[in-house]
PDB file of C-alpha atoms in Angstrom:
ATOM      1  CA  MET A   1     -82.491  70.612  58.850  1.00 54.00           C
ATOM      2  CA  SER A   2     -78.582  70.356  59.951  1.00 53.00           C
ATOM      3  CA  GLU A   3     -76.140  70.515  57.256  1.00 50.00           C
ATOM      4  CA  SER A   4     -74.452  66.873  58.551  1.00 49.00           C
ATOM      5  CA  THR A   5     -78.464  65.306  57.712  1.00 47.00           C
ATOM      6  CA  ARG A   6     -78.705  67.039  54.464  1.00 48.00           C
ATOM      7  CA  LEU A   7     -75.273  65.419  53.493  1.00 42.00           C
ATOM      8  CA  GLY A   8     -76.158  62.251  55.149  1.00 45.00           C
ATOM      9  CA  ARG A   9     -79.445  62.069  52.901  1.00 51.00           C
ATOM     10  CA  ALA A  10     -77.358  63.008  49.727  1.00 44.00           C
ATOM     11  CA  ARG A  11     -75.408  60.269  50.365  1.00 48.00           C
ATOM     12  CA  GLY A  12     -77.870  57.712  50.934  1.00 46.00           C
ATOM     13  CA  SER A  13     -79.449  58.693  47.517  1.00 46.00           C
ATOM     14  CA  MET A  14     -76.507  58.379  45.417  1.00 45.00           C
ATOM     15  CA  LEU A  15     -75.431  55.125  46.915  1.00 42.00           C
ATOM     16  CA  SER A  16     -79.237  53.564  45.983  1.00 51.00           C
ATOM     17  CA  VAL A  17     -78.789  55.219  42.545  1.00 48.00           C
ATOM     18  CA  ALA A  18     -75.562  53.329  42.184  1.00 49.00           C
ATOM     19  CA  VAL A  19     -77.305  50.074  43.231  1.00 48.00           C
ATOM     20  CA  VAL A  20     -79.872  50.507  40.888  1.00 45.00           C
ATOM     21  CA  ALA A  21     -77.452  51.122  38.057  1.00 48.00           C
ATOM     22  CA  ALA A  22     -75.207  48.395  38.888  1.00 50.00           C
ATOM     23  CA  ALA A  23     -78.143  46.284  38.748  1.00 48.00           C
ATOM     24  CA  LEU A  24     -79.425  47.374  35.470  1.00 43.00           C
ATOM     25  CA  ALA A  25     -76.102  46.696  33.831  1.00 45.00           C
ATOM     26  CA  ALA A  26     -75.789  43.239  35.184  1.00 46.00           C
ATOM     27  CA  MET A  27     -79.070  42.792  33.660  1.00 44.00           C
ATOM     28  CA  LEU A  28     -77.913  43.824  30.273  1.00 41.00           C
ATOM     29  CA  VAL A  29     -74.974  41.815  30.366  1.00 44.00           C
ATOM     30  CA  LEU A  30     -76.761  38.953  30.907  1.00 41.00           C
ATOM     31  CA  ALA A  31     -80.033  39.424  28.912  1.00 39.00           C
ATOM     32  CA  PRO A  32     -78.295  38.155  25.504  1.00 41.00           C
ATOM     33  CA  LEU A  33     -77.523  35.049  27.060  1.00 41.00           C
ATOM     34  CA  ALA A  34     -81.057  33.598  27.382  1.00 39.00           C
ATOM     35  CA  SER A  35     -81.165  33.374  23.776  1.00 33.00           C
ATOM     36  CA  ALA A  36     -78.098  31.464  23.318  1.00 41.00           C
ATOM     37  CA  ALA A  37     -78.986  28.101  24.926  1.00 66.00           C
ATOM     38  CA  THR A  38     -75.735  25.983  25.332  1.00 84.00           C
ATOM     39  CA  PRO A  39     -75.980  22.289  25.442  1.00 91.00           C
ATOM     40  CA  ASN A  40     -74.682  20.616  28.306  1.00 94.00           C
ATOM     41  CA  PRO A  41     -71.776  18.168  28.186  1.00 96.00           C
ATOM     42  CA  ILE A  42     -72.552  14.746  29.455  1.00 97.00           C
ATOM     43  CA  ALA A  43     -70.605  13.258  32.201  1.00 97.00           C
ATOM     44  CA  SER A  44     -72.402   9.876  32.590  1.00 97.00           C
ATOM     45  CA  GLY A  45     -75.920   7.970  32.123  1.00 98.00           C
ATOM     46  CA  SER A  46     -77.162   4.318  30.619  1.00 98.00           C
ATOM     47  CA  THR A  47     -78.936   3.478  27.820  1.00 98.00           C
ATOM     48  CA  THR A  48     -81.386   0.199  27.952  1.00 98.00           C
ATOM     49  CA  LEU A  49     -82.416  -1.236  24.474  1.00 98.00           C
ATOM     50  CA  THR A  50     -85.412  -3.521  25.048  1.00 98.00           C
ATOM     51  CA  ILE A  51     -85.483  -6.070  22.175  1.00 97.00           C
ATOM     52  CA  ASN A  52     -88.752  -6.223  20.602  1.00 97.00           C
ATOM     53  CA  SER A  53     -90.476  -9.803  21.049  1.00 96.00           C
ATOM     54  CA  GLY A  54     -91.686 -10.289  17.429  1.00 96.00           C
ATOM     55  CA  PHE A  55     -87.542  -9.245  16.631  1.00 96.00           C
ATOM     56  CA  ASN A  56     -86.339 -11.834  19.332  1.00 95.00           C
ATOM     57  CA  LYS A  57     -88.170 -14.606  17.945  1.00 95.00           C
ATOM     58  CA  LYS A  58     -87.412 -14.207  14.587  1.00 94.00           C
ATOM     59  CA  ALA A  59     -83.807 -14.232  15.252  1.00 95.00           C
ATOM     60  CA  LYS A  60     -83.903 -17.037  17.130  1.00 94.00           C
ATOM     61  CA  LYS A  61     -85.985 -19.117  14.756  1.00 94.00           C
ATOM     62  CA  ALA A  62     -83.407 -18.340  12.215  1.00 94.00           C
ATOM     63  CA  GLY A  63     -80.564 -18.947  14.581  1.00 95.00           C
ATOM     64  CA  ILE A  64     -79.093 -15.628  14.854  1.00 97.00           C
ATOM     65  CA  LYS A  65     -77.638 -15.017  18.426  1.00 97.00           C
ATOM     66  CA  ILE A  66     -76.982 -11.630  19.967  1.00 97.00           C
ATOM     67  CA  THR A  67     -74.530 -10.979  22.726  1.00 97.00           C
ATOM     68  CA  ALA A  68     -72.926  -8.144  24.461  1.00 98.00           C
ATOM     69  CA  VAL A  69     -69.763  -6.361  23.735  1.00 98.00           C
ATOM     70  CA  LYS A  70     -68.225  -5.237  27.211  1.00 97.00           C
ATOM     71  CA  PRO A  71     -69.286  -3.088  29.066  1.00 97.00           C
ATOM     72  CA  ALA A  72     -72.430  -3.370  27.388  1.00 98.00           C
ATOM     73  CA  LYS A  73     -74.506  -6.383  29.093  1.00 98.00           C
ATOM     74  CA  ILE A  74     -77.589  -8.305  28.178  1.00 97.00           C
ATOM     75  CA  LYS A  75     -80.124  -9.547  30.554  1.00 96.00           C
ATOM     76  CA  GLY A  76     -83.122 -11.336  28.836  1.00 94.00           C
ATOM     77  CA  ALA A  77     -84.379  -8.941  26.149  1.00 96.00           C
ATOM     78  CA  LYS A  78     -82.832  -5.871  27.633  1.00 98.00           C
ATOM     79  CA  ALA A  79     -79.536  -4.654  26.484  1.00 98.00           C
ATOM     80  CA  THR A  80     -77.723  -1.993  28.545  1.00 98.00           C
ATOM     81  CA  PHE A  81     -74.930   0.383  27.217  1.00 98.00           C
ATOM     82  CA  ALA A  82     -72.708   2.779  29.507  1.00 98.00           C
ATOM     83  CA  VAL A  83     -73.117   6.750  28.102  1.00 98.00           C
ATOM     84  CA  SER A  84     -69.653   7.540  27.460  1.00 98.00           C
ATOM     85  CA  GLY A  85     -70.362  11.379  26.138  1.00 97.00           C
ATOM     86  CA  GLY A  86     -72.024  13.526  24.044  1.00 98.00           C
ATOM     87  CA  THR A  87     -73.862  16.893  24.947  1.00 97.00           C
ATOM     88  CA  VAL A  88     -77.597  17.541  25.530  1.00 96.00           C
ATOM     89  CA  GLU A  89     -79.962  20.922  25.589  1.00 94.00           C
ATOM     90  CA  ALA A  90     -81.560  20.611  29.136  1.00 91.00           C
ATOM     91  CA  THR A  91     -84.897  22.198  28.501  1.00 91.00           C
ATOM     92  CA  THR A  92     -85.583  20.390  25.212  1.00 92.00           C
ATOM     93  CA  GLY A  93     -83.157  17.344  25.035  1.00 94.00           C
ATOM     94  CA  ALA A  94     -81.815  18.265  21.926  1.00 96.00           C
ATOM     95  CA  GLY A  95     -78.665  16.622  21.300  1.00 97.00           C
ATOM     96  CA  THR A  96     -76.304  13.661  20.851  1.00 98.00           C
ATOM     97  CA  VAL A  97     -75.541  10.636  23.329  1.00 98.00           C
ATOM     98  CA  THR A  98     -72.820   7.958  22.587  1.00 98.00           C
ATOM     99  CA  HIS A  99     -71.890   5.072  24.336  1.00 98.00           C
ATOM    100  CA  SER A 100     -69.580   2.330  25.121  1.00 98.00           C
ATOM    101  CA  GLY A 101     -69.644  -0.934  24.774  1.00 98.00           C
ATOM    102  CA  GLY A 102     -71.695  -2.730  21.800  1.00 98.00           C
ATOM    103  CA  LEU A 103     -73.303  -6.023  20.573  1.00 98.00           C
ATOM    104  CA  LYS A 104     -71.983  -8.888  18.285  1.00 98.00           C
ATOM    105  CA  VAL A 105     -74.488 -10.758  15.895  1.00 98.00           C
ATOM    106  CA  LYS A 106     -73.862 -14.124  15.082  1.00 98.00           C
ATOM    107  CA  TRP A 107     -75.511 -16.178  12.111  1.00 97.00           C
ATOM    108  CA  GLY A 108     -74.136 -19.420  11.656  1.00 94.00           C
ATOM    109  CA  LYS A 109     -70.518 -19.196  10.624  1.00 94.00           C
ATOM    110  CA  LYS A 110     -70.586 -15.380   9.946  1.00 96.00           C
ATOM    111  CA  SER A 111     -70.713 -12.421  12.702  1.00 98.00           C
ATOM    112  CA  VAL A 112     -70.390  -8.654  13.140  1.00 98.00           C
ATOM    113  CA  THR A 113     -69.927  -6.193  15.984  1.00 98.00           C
ATOM    114  CA  LEU A 114     -71.782  -3.127  16.258  1.00 98.00           C
ATOM    115  CA  LYS A 115     -70.260  -0.458  18.612  1.00 98.00           C
ATOM    116  CA  ALA A 116     -70.174   3.184  18.836  1.00 98.00           C
ATOM    117  CA  PHE A 117     -73.975   3.649  19.200  1.00 98.00           C
ATOM    118  CA  GLU A 118     -75.071   7.343  18.947  1.00 98.00           C
ATOM    119  CA  ILE A 119     -78.276   8.632  19.834  1.00 98.00           C
ATOM    120  CA  ASN A 120     -79.180  12.031  17.811  1.00 98.00           C
ATOM    121  CA  THR A 121     -82.559  13.505  18.949  1.00 98.00           C
ATOM    122  CA  VAL A 122     -82.421  16.026  16.454  1.00 97.00           C
ATOM    123  CA  ALA A 123     -81.935  13.897  13.537  1.00 98.00           C
ATOM    124  CA  LYS A 124     -84.122  11.263  15.394  1.00 98.00           C
ATOM    125  CA  SER A 125     -81.330   8.571  14.611  1.00 98.00           C
ATOM    126  CA  LEU A 126     -79.244   5.547  15.796  1.00 98.00           C
ATOM    127  CA  THR A 127     -76.167   5.358  14.243  1.00 98.00           C
ATOM    128  CA  ALA A 128     -73.329   2.905  14.909  1.00 98.00           C
ATOM    129  CA  SER A 129     -69.841   1.053  13.593  1.00 98.00           C
ATOM    130  CA  VAL A 130     -70.787  -2.143  11.829  1.00 98.00           C
ATOM    131  CA  GLY A 131     -68.259  -4.011  11.072  1.00 96.00           C
ATOM    132  CA  GLY A 132     -66.034  -1.098  11.597  1.00 96.00           C
ATOM    133  CA  LYS A 133     -68.057   1.254   8.999  1.00 97.00           C
ATOM    134  CA  LYS A 134     -70.458   3.938  10.408  1.00 97.00           C
ATOM    135  CA  VAL A 135     -74.069   3.120   9.431  1.00 98.00           C
ATOM    136  CA  ALA A 136     -77.159   4.926   9.961  1.00 98.00           C
ATOM    137  CA  LEU A 137     -78.622   1.868  11.836  1.00 98.00           C
ATOM    138  CA  ALA A 138     -82.325   2.862  12.767  1.00 98.00           C
ATOM    139  CA  LYS A 139     -84.951   5.616  13.047  1.00 98.00           C
ATOM    140  CA  LEU A 140     -86.200   6.517  16.492  1.00 98.00           C
ATOM    141  CA  GLY A 141     -90.031   7.104  16.459  1.00 98.00           C
ATOM    142  CA  GLY A 142     -92.025   8.427  19.527  1.00 97.00           C
ATOM    143  CA  LEU A 143     -89.080  10.647  20.976  1.00 97.00           C
ATOM    144  CA  SER A 144     -89.302  12.349  24.207  1.00 97.00           C
ATOM    145  CA  SER A 145     -87.444  14.219  27.000  1.00 96.00           C
ATOM    146  CA  ALA A 146     -87.743  15.437  30.295  1.00 96.00           C
ATOM    147  CA  ARG A 147     -85.775  16.947  33.084  1.00 93.00           C
ATOM    148  CA  LEU A 148     -84.213  14.330  35.524  1.00 90.00           C
ATOM    149  CA  GLY A 149     -83.160  16.705  38.241  1.00 90.00           C
ATOM    150  CA  PHE A 150     -79.979  18.394  36.789  1.00 90.00           C
ATOM    151  CA  GLY A 151     -79.866  15.680  34.081  1.00 94.00           C
ATOM    152  CA  ASN A 152     -82.413  14.404  31.272  1.00 96.00           C
ATOM    153  CA  SER A 153     -84.209  11.283  30.413  1.00 97.00           C
ATOM    154  CA  ILE A 154     -84.853  10.420  26.677  1.00 98.00           C
ATOM    155  CA  SER A 155     -86.967   7.663  25.508  1.00 98.00           C
ATOM    156  CA  ALA A 156     -87.790   6.266  22.021  1.00 98.00           C
ATOM    157  CA  LYS A 157     -91.215   4.012  21.732  1.00 98.00           C
ATOM    158  CA  ASN A 158     -89.919   2.245  18.719  1.00 97.00           C
ATOM    159  CA  VAL A 159     -86.458   1.990  16.945  1.00 98.00           C
ATOM    160  CA  LYS A 160     -86.804   0.752  13.416  1.00 98.00           C
ATOM    161  CA  LEU A 161     -84.183  -0.603  11.022  1.00 98.00           C
ATOM    162  CA  THR A 162     -83.194   1.684   8.341  1.00 98.00           C
ATOM    163  CA  SER A 163     -82.766   0.592   4.614  1.00 98.00           C
ATOM    164  CA  ALA A 164     -79.040   1.342   5.372  1.00 98.00           C
ATOM    165  CA  GLY A 165     -78.898  -0.765   8.372  1.00 98.00           C
ATOM    166  CA  ALA A 166     -80.922  -3.804   7.147  1.00 98.00           C
ATOM    167  CA  LYS A 167     -78.449  -3.634   4.232  1.00 98.00           C
ATOM    168  CA  ALA A 168     -75.284  -3.298   5.891  1.00 98.00           C
ATOM    169  CA  LEU A 169     -76.394  -5.926   8.516  1.00 98.00           C
ATOM    170  CA  ASN A 170     -77.273  -8.613   5.370  1.00 98.00           C
ATOM    171  CA  LYS A 171     -73.998  -8.158   3.539  1.00 97.00           C
ATOM    172  CA  LYS A 172     -72.153  -8.938   6.965  1.00 97.00           C
ATOM    173  CA  LEU A 173     -74.434 -11.762   8.526  1.00 97.00           C
ATOM    174  CA  THR A 174     -76.435 -13.679   5.326  1.00 96.00           C
ATOM    175  CA  PRO A 175     -74.847 -17.212   4.979  1.00 92.00           C
ATOM    176  CA  ALA A 176     -73.303 -18.141   1.941  1.00 88.00           C
ATOM    177  CA  PRO A 177     -75.642 -20.204  -0.504  1.00 85.00           C
ATOM    178  CA  LYS A 178     -75.537 -23.797  -0.143  1.00 80.00           C
ATOM    179  CA  LYS A 179     -75.011 -26.563  -2.555  1.00 79.00           C
ATOM    180  CA  THR A 180     -76.895 -29.808  -2.131  1.00 80.00           C
ATOM    181  CA  LYS A 181     -77.648 -32.689  -4.633  1.00 76.00           C
ATOM    182  CA  VAL A 182     -81.261 -33.241  -5.689  1.00 78.00           C
ATOM    183  CA  LYS A 183     -82.972 -36.141  -8.406  1.00 77.00           C
ATOM    184  CA  LYS A 184     -84.122 -34.514 -11.260  1.00 77.00           C
ATOM    185  CA  ASN A 185     -85.711 -36.661 -14.329  1.00 78.00           C
ATOM    186  CA  GLY A 186     -83.902 -39.489 -13.153  1.00 76.00           C
ATOM    187  CA  LYS A 187     -80.892 -37.984 -12.518  1.00 77.00           C
ATOM    188  CA  THR A 188     -78.788 -36.538  -9.812  1.00 77.00           C
ATOM    189  CA  VAL A 189     -78.186 -32.483  -9.983  1.00 74.00           C
ATOM    190  CA  THR A 190     -76.590 -29.828  -7.802  1.00 77.00           C
ATOM    191  CA  LYS A 191     -78.680 -27.151  -6.825  1.00 77.00           C
ATOM    192  CA  VAL A 192     -77.671 -23.737  -5.098  1.00 79.00           C
ATOM    193  CA  VAL A 193     -79.701 -22.854  -2.405  1.00 81.00           C
ATOM    194  CA  LYS A 194     -79.504 -19.305  -1.443  1.00 88.00           C
ATOM    195  CA  THR A 195     -80.594 -18.009   2.227  1.00 89.00           C
ATOM    196  CA  LYS A 196     -83.154 -15.181   2.502  1.00 92.00           C
ATOM    197  CA  PRO A 197     -81.581 -12.033   4.353  1.00 94.00           C
ATOM    198  CA  ALA A 198     -83.112 -11.792   7.754  1.00 95.00           C
ATOM    199  CA  PHE A 199     -83.246  -7.954   7.803  1.00 97.00           C
ATOM    200  CA  LYS A 200     -85.355  -5.939   6.466  1.00 97.00           C
ATOM    201  CA  ALA A 201     -86.115  -1.650   6.225  1.00 98.00           C
ATOM    202  CA  ASN A 202     -88.400  -0.819   9.119  1.00 98.00           C
ATOM    203  CA  MET A 203     -87.996  -3.739  11.153  1.00 97.00           C
ATOM    204  CA  VAL A 204     -88.925  -2.915  14.965  1.00 98.00           C
ATOM    205  CA  LEU A 205     -85.862  -3.810  16.767  1.00 97.00           C
ATOM    206  CA  GLY A 206     -87.155  -2.656  20.202  1.00 98.00           C
ATOM    207  CA  LYS A 207     -87.260   0.712  22.228  1.00 98.00           C
ATOM    208  CA  THR A 208     -84.756   2.660  24.294  1.00 98.00           C
ATOM    209  CA  SER A 209     -84.687   4.532  27.357  1.00 98.00           C
ATOM    210  CA  THR A 210     -82.069   6.901  28.187  1.00 98.00           C
ATOM    211  CA  SER A 211     -81.035   8.786  31.359  1.00 98.00           C
ATOM    212  CA  VAL A 212     -77.775  11.037  31.266  1.00 97.00           C
ATOM    213  CA  GLU A 213     -76.273  13.214  34.008  1.00 96.00           C
ATOM    214  CA  PRO A 214     -74.671  16.739  32.633  1.00 95.00           C
ATOM    215  CA  GLN A 215     -70.902  17.466  33.872  1.00 92.00           C
ATOM    216  CA  THR A 216     -72.343  21.156  34.320  1.00 79.00           C
ATOM    217  CA  ASP A 217     -75.811  22.859  34.019  1.00 67.00           C
ATOM    218  CA  ASN A 218     -75.940  26.190  32.082  1.00 63.00           C
ATOM    219  CA  VAL A 219     -78.520  28.162  33.771  1.00 56.00           C
ATOM    220  CA  LEU A 220     -80.312  30.893  31.787  1.00 53.00           C
ATOM    221  CA  PRO A 221     -81.516  34.249  33.153  1.00 53.00           C
ATOM    222  CA  ALA A 222     -85.146  34.296  33.136  1.00 53.00           C
ATOM    223  CA  GLY A 223     -87.787  36.289  34.457  1.00 53.00           C
ATOM    224  CA  THR A 224     -88.110  40.031  36.036  1.00 55.00           C
ATOM    225  CA  MET A 225     -86.670  41.988  38.711  1.00 49.00           C
ATOM    226  CA  THR A 226     -88.446  44.953  40.300  1.00 53.00           C
ATOM    227  CA  TYR A 227     -86.881  47.407  42.617  1.00 50.00           C
ATOM    228  CA  ALA A 228     -88.345  49.387  45.091  1.00 55.00           C
ATOM    229  CA  GLY A 229     -86.549  52.101  46.114  1.00 52.00           C
ATOM    230  CA  ASP A 230     -86.856  53.929  49.745  1.00 54.00           C
ATOM    231  CA  GLU A 231     -88.842  57.399  49.465  1.00 55.00           C
ATOM    232  CA  GLY A 232     -86.822  58.052  52.626  1.00 54.00           C
ATOM    233  CA  LEU A 233     -83.460  57.851  50.873  1.00 51.00           C
TER     234      LEU A 233
END
C-alpha cells in the first residue's frame, strides 16, 4: 500500500469520526427540548356556540333576547366568535383561547353585555366579562382536542352555567318587582310581585366547537438515529 493511499484512508476515517461526533453533539443539544413542550401562540381561528334548544325555549318564553356584539355573529341557534389570541399545546390541546366580540342579553328593560370570552382547556372553564366584571361563567364538559393540520380543534359537548355565572346574570337582568293592586277582604291593597330569576347553576347553555391556527408550530425532536459507518473508511 502506497503512502498516499494510507494517508487518504486516514483522512477519510478522521472525517467520518468528525461527522458522527457532530451528529451526537447535536442530539445532546436537542434532547432536553423534548421534555419542555412549549405551547404554540394562536394566530387565528373561530369558536361556534350552539345554543341548547331547551335553554333557547325557556329564554324566549321569558322574553329574554340574545344578540351578537360585533364581530361575533348569530344565525339561528349558532353564535360564532373570532379567536383573538391565546396559546395551545399542539399534542394535548392544553391552553387558553381568547375571543373578540360578545353577546348582549336583554330581559325587559335590563340588559348586559358579555365579552372577552376565554376558553381554558386545563381548568375546563369559560370565563367572560359580564357587565365589565370577569366571571367564571361556565364549566366545559366532555372536552376533547385533536390536531387539525398544524392547528387544533377543541370541542366541549356541554357548556354548563356556574353558580357564579348564574348569580351575575340574575343580578344584572332580573326585572325589578312590580306593584299591582288586588282586592283582599273587600279592600284594594297593593301587592309586590317578584320575578323569578331565570338563570340557575348547571343550566346547559349549549356546546362549543373551536378551531385554531398557530403563529408558529414548536416541533419537538423524537425517535432515534442510527449511524452505519463505511467499513472501508
